[in-house]
Short mmCIF file of C-alpha atoms and ligand atoms in Angstrom, two decimals:
data_model
loop_
_atom_site.label_atom_id
_atom_site.label_comp_id
_atom_site.label_asym_id
_atom_site.label_seq_id
_atom_site.Cartn_x
_atom_site.Cartn_y
_atom_site.Cartn_z
CA MET A 6 5.63 -8.25 12.30
CA ILE A 7 6.42 -7.40 8.69
CA TYR A 8 3.53 -7.71 6.20
CA ILE A 9 4.35 -8.54 2.59
CA ALA A 10 1.80 -7.17 0.17
CA PRO A 11 2.17 -8.35 -3.45
CA SER A 12 0.73 -5.83 -5.88
CA LEU A 13 -1.75 -7.42 -8.26
CA LEU A 14 -0.86 -4.84 -10.92
CA SER A 15 2.04 -7.12 -11.98
CA ALA A 16 -0.12 -10.26 -12.24
CA ASP A 17 -1.40 -11.93 -15.32
CA PHE A 18 -4.85 -10.28 -15.65
CA ALA A 19 -6.16 -13.21 -17.71
CA ASN A 20 -5.51 -15.57 -14.77
CA LEU A 21 -6.20 -13.54 -11.67
CA GLU A 22 -7.44 -16.38 -9.47
CA GLU A 23 -4.37 -18.47 -10.27
CA SER A 24 -2.05 -15.52 -9.65
CA ILE A 25 -3.67 -14.78 -6.30
CA ASN A 26 -3.47 -18.41 -5.21
CA ARG A 27 0.16 -18.47 -6.16
CA VAL A 28 1.13 -15.53 -3.95
CA THR A 29 -1.15 -16.72 -1.17
CA GLU A 30 0.59 -20.08 -1.07
CA ALA A 31 3.91 -18.28 -1.27
CA GLY A 32 3.18 -16.56 2.05
CA ALA A 33 1.68 -13.16 1.14
CA ASN A 34 0.10 -11.38 4.13
CA TYR A 35 -1.89 -8.75 2.20
CA LEU A 36 -3.01 -8.35 -1.39
CA HIS A 37 -2.20 -4.85 -2.62
CA LEU A 38 -4.78 -3.55 -5.15
CA ASP A 39 -3.82 -0.53 -7.24
CA VAL A 40 -6.78 1.50 -8.50
CA MET A 41 -5.78 4.07 -11.15
CA ASP A 42 -8.18 6.42 -12.95
CA GLY A 43 -6.06 7.88 -15.83
CA LEU A 44 -6.44 11.35 -14.22
CA PHE A 45 -4.65 11.38 -10.88
CA VAL A 46 -2.09 9.13 -12.55
CA PRO A 47 -1.63 8.61 -16.29
CA ASN A 48 -2.50 4.89 -16.19
CA ILE A 49 -5.80 3.04 -15.87
CA SER A 50 -5.94 -0.27 -13.96
CA PHE A 51 -9.11 -1.74 -12.50
CA GLY A 52 -12.00 -0.77 -10.23
CA ALA A 53 -14.45 -2.02 -7.70
CA PRO A 54 -16.11 -4.81 -9.89
CA ILE A 55 -12.74 -6.66 -10.24
CA ILE A 56 -12.13 -6.32 -6.49
CA SER A 57 -15.58 -7.60 -5.74
CA SER A 58 -15.03 -10.62 -8.01
CA ILE A 59 -11.69 -11.54 -6.52
CA ARG A 60 -13.04 -11.03 -2.98
CA LYS A 61 -15.10 -14.15 -3.51
CA LYS A 62 -11.91 -16.12 -4.26
CA SER A 63 -9.55 -14.85 -1.61
CA LYS A 64 -9.38 -14.50 2.15
CA LEU A 65 -6.24 -12.31 2.12
CA PHE A 66 -6.38 -8.86 3.68
CA PHE A 67 -7.31 -6.49 0.79
CA ASP A 68 -5.07 -3.46 0.81
CA VAL A 69 -6.69 -1.06 -1.64
CA HIS A 70 -4.51 1.75 -2.88
CA LEU A 71 -6.62 4.45 -4.60
CA MET A 72 -4.82 6.60 -7.11
CA ILE A 73 -7.91 8.44 -8.24
CA LYS A 74 -9.13 12.07 -8.09
CA GLU A 75 -11.53 12.94 -5.35
CA PRO A 76 -11.73 9.45 -3.91
CA ILE A 77 -14.59 10.42 -1.58
CA ARG A 78 -16.88 9.65 -4.47
CA TYR A 79 -16.02 5.89 -4.37
CA ILE A 80 -15.40 4.97 -0.73
CA GLU A 81 -18.79 3.30 -0.56
CA ASP A 82 -18.08 1.25 -3.71
CA PHE A 83 -14.67 0.02 -2.61
CA THR A 84 -15.99 -0.81 0.89
CA LYS A 85 -18.77 -2.86 -0.56
CA ALA A 86 -16.30 -4.53 -2.96
CA GLY A 87 -14.46 -5.94 0.07
CA ALA A 88 -11.54 -3.57 0.92
CA ASP A 89 -10.06 -4.17 4.42
CA ILE A 90 -8.12 -0.95 4.26
CA ILE A 91 -8.53 1.96 1.85
CA THR A 92 -5.54 4.19 1.25
CA PHE A 93 -5.94 7.42 -0.68
CA HIS A 94 -3.49 10.16 -1.77
CA LEU A 95 -3.13 13.40 0.08
CA GLU A 96 -2.50 15.05 -3.29
CA SER A 97 -5.77 13.65 -4.82
CA CYS A 98 -8.42 15.61 -2.96
CA LYS A 99 -9.48 19.02 -1.66
CA ASP A 100 -10.56 17.81 1.78
CA PRO A 101 -8.54 14.90 3.15
CA ASP A 102 -10.26 15.07 6.52
CA ALA A 103 -13.62 14.42 4.82
CA VAL A 104 -12.26 11.33 3.09
CA ILE A 105 -10.78 10.03 6.32
CA ARG A 106 -14.16 10.49 8.01
CA GLU A 107 -15.91 8.74 5.13
CA ILE A 108 -13.58 5.74 5.42
CA ARG A 109 -13.61 5.61 9.20
CA ALA A 110 -17.40 5.72 9.28
CA ARG A 111 -17.18 2.19 7.92
CA ASP A 112 -15.83 -0.94 9.47
CA ILE A 113 -12.48 -0.76 7.62
CA ARG A 114 -9.08 0.79 8.14
CA CYS A 115 -7.85 4.08 6.69
CA GLY A 116 -4.51 4.78 5.02
CA LEU A 117 -3.05 8.01 3.65
CA ALA A 118 -0.38 8.08 0.91
CA ILE A 119 2.17 10.65 -0.15
CA SER A 120 3.95 10.72 -3.51
CA PRO A 121 7.73 11.38 -3.78
CA ALA A 122 7.25 15.05 -4.50
CA THR A 123 5.20 15.68 -1.36
CA PRO A 124 7.13 16.86 1.77
CA VAL A 125 6.64 14.62 4.79
CA GLU A 126 5.42 17.63 6.84
CA GLU A 127 2.15 17.57 4.90
CA ILE A 128 1.11 14.14 6.20
CA LEU A 129 2.07 14.74 9.84
CA PRO A 130 -1.18 16.44 11.02
CA TYR A 131 -3.16 13.45 9.79
CA LEU A 132 -1.13 10.71 11.55
CA PRO A 133 -3.33 10.50 14.68
CA LYS A 134 -6.38 10.01 12.45
CA ILE A 135 -5.22 7.16 10.24
CA GLN A 136 -4.05 3.60 10.72
CA MET A 137 -1.46 3.49 7.95
CA ALA A 138 0.88 5.96 6.19
CA LEU A 139 1.94 4.98 2.71
CA VAL A 140 5.25 6.47 1.57
CA MET A 141 5.56 6.04 -2.19
CA THR A 142 9.06 5.05 -3.26
CA VAL A 143 8.31 5.59 -6.94
CA VAL A 144 6.13 8.17 -8.77
CA PRO A 145 2.64 6.45 -8.69
CA GLY A 146 1.25 5.14 -11.92
CA PHE A 147 3.23 2.12 -13.02
CA GLY A 148 4.67 -1.12 -11.73
CA GLY A 149 8.30 -2.01 -12.39
CA GLN A 150 9.94 1.35 -11.73
CA ALA A 151 13.21 1.89 -9.89
CA PHE A 152 13.15 2.39 -6.06
CA MET A 153 13.84 5.97 -4.87
CA PRO A 154 15.97 5.54 -1.74
CA ASN A 155 15.70 9.25 -0.80
CA CYS A 156 12.01 8.68 0.07
CA LEU A 157 13.04 6.58 3.11
CA GLU A 158 13.90 9.69 5.12
CA LYS A 159 10.14 10.33 5.20
CA VAL A 160 9.58 6.86 6.65
CA ARG A 161 12.17 7.60 9.36
CA VAL A 162 10.45 10.88 10.25
CA ILE A 163 6.98 9.34 10.38
CA ARG A 164 8.14 6.32 12.47
CA ARG A 165 9.91 8.65 14.88
CA ILE A 166 6.80 10.69 15.42
CA ALA A 167 4.57 7.67 15.70
CA GLU A 168 6.85 6.27 18.44
CA ARG A 169 7.11 9.64 20.20
CA ASP A 170 3.30 10.17 20.21
CA ASN A 171 2.48 6.51 20.90
CA LEU A 172 0.51 6.11 17.69
CA LYS A 173 -0.43 2.64 16.52
CA LEU A 174 0.59 3.27 12.95
CA ASP A 175 1.58 0.97 10.12
CA ILE A 176 3.97 2.46 7.61
CA GLU A 177 3.83 1.04 4.13
CA VAL A 178 6.35 1.50 1.33
CA ASP A 179 5.38 0.98 -2.32
CA GLY A 180 7.40 0.99 -5.48
CA GLY A 181 10.55 -0.76 -6.67
CA ILE A 182 11.00 -2.97 -3.58
CA THR A 183 13.25 -5.95 -4.11
CA GLU A 184 14.99 -8.59 -1.93
CA GLU A 185 18.05 -6.30 -1.99
CA ASN A 186 16.49 -3.02 -0.79
CA VAL A 187 13.69 -4.21 1.49
CA GLY A 188 16.04 -4.12 4.50
CA LEU A 189 16.64 -0.38 3.94
CA ALA A 190 12.86 0.13 4.22
CA THR A 191 12.35 -1.90 7.38
CA ALA A 192 15.40 -0.31 9.02
CA ALA A 193 13.84 3.07 8.32
CA GLY A 194 10.62 1.96 10.08
CA ALA A 195 8.42 0.46 7.41
CA ASN A 196 6.42 -2.64 8.34
CA VAL A 197 4.14 -3.13 5.34
CA ILE A 198 6.01 -3.88 2.16
CA VAL A 199 4.37 -3.72 -1.27
CA SER A 200 6.09 -5.56 -4.05
CA GLY A 201 4.69 -6.08 -7.49
CA SER A 202 7.15 -7.04 -10.22
CA THR A 203 9.67 -8.63 -7.85
CA ILE A 204 7.14 -11.15 -6.57
CA PHE A 205 4.98 -11.71 -9.61
CA ARG A 206 7.96 -12.08 -12.00
CA SER A 207 9.74 -14.50 -9.64
CA LYS A 208 9.84 -18.16 -10.67
CA ARG A 209 9.94 -19.04 -6.98
CA PRO A 210 7.66 -16.53 -5.19
CA LYS A 211 7.83 -18.47 -1.95
CA LEU A 212 11.55 -18.11 -1.86
CA THR A 213 11.33 -14.43 -2.82
CA ILE A 214 8.92 -13.69 -0.01
CA ALA A 215 10.97 -15.76 2.49
CA ASN A 216 14.08 -13.82 1.43
CA MET A 217 12.25 -10.57 1.90
CA GLN A 218 11.08 -11.59 5.40
CA LYS A 219 14.66 -12.66 6.16
CA ALA A 220 16.14 -9.38 5.03
CA ALA A 221 13.51 -7.48 7.06
CA LYS A 222 14.32 -9.45 10.19
CA ALA A 223 18.06 -8.80 9.72
CA ASN A 224 17.34 -5.03 9.36
CA PRO A 225 14.84 -4.03 12.05
CA TYR A 226 13.94 -0.47 12.99
CA LYS A 227 16.17 0.49 15.93
CA GLY A 228 14.87 3.93 16.73
C1 LIG B 9 2.57 2.04 -8.43
C2 LIG B 9 1.78 1.15 -7.58
C3 LIG B 9 2.56 0.04 -7.01
C4 LIG B 9 3.19 -0.90 -8.06
C5 LIG B 9 4.40 -1.57 -7.40
O1 LIG B 9 1.94 3.23 -8.69
O2 LIG B 9 1.23 1.85 -6.51
O3 LIG B 9 1.81 -0.66 -6.04
O4 LIG B 9 2.30 -1.88 -8.52
O5 LIG B 9 5.00 -2.33 -8.30
P1 LIG B 9 6.58 -2.61 -8.23
O6 LIG B 9 6.84 -3.34 -7.00
O7 LIG B 9 6.82 -3.42 -9.45
O8 LIG B 9 7.28 -1.29 -8.27
ZN1 LIG B 10 0.35 0.67 -4.86
#
């Protein structure tokens, strides 16, 4: 199954409830929530209070993507706010294993992300300890950037290893995903697809998500 995760970063922040309802009715599987601190990335977005407020309005699976320095400080807050999975960046902390332990001590899933500049080898030792690997297909920080196709080789490597080692691992791609390139990502082995500007700027989000699902089905991972 392919999960489509609209990124709220591209929504109208004055009308969050309406924006969320719109993508929910359009067939979104997850809601991708980008938390940025102005330090790990140059942009600032929103934090736990906003997530906690929208949690009361939505039953979607909350896919929280932390782009913050030393995320271990905030795992408790984002868990309480209603995250279903917390994904943090390998590059953002001194002790990734401690963050993984902190997340897995709670009743939520754990994801680990790598930015385009990070070699895939660096995430491999963590794969057996996490439920999702997030391969960034743009430099994190902003919505609406162009997809970097060369990052998909990392998805292929991770999927191959997950299959070889029998790991139950989701692979998420995030950044610049459109109806045109989503098939490249699924063929490489991704099964969770983040899409911000493509879905939120669409006049017909239901059609956009249906087209993404169709493209994904037409381009499955074949090993
Ligand atoms: C970028 C964020 C993404 C972003 C995706 O740092 O992690 O989730 O919102 O937006 P698009 O799909 O517009 O690239
Ligand atoms: Zn994201």
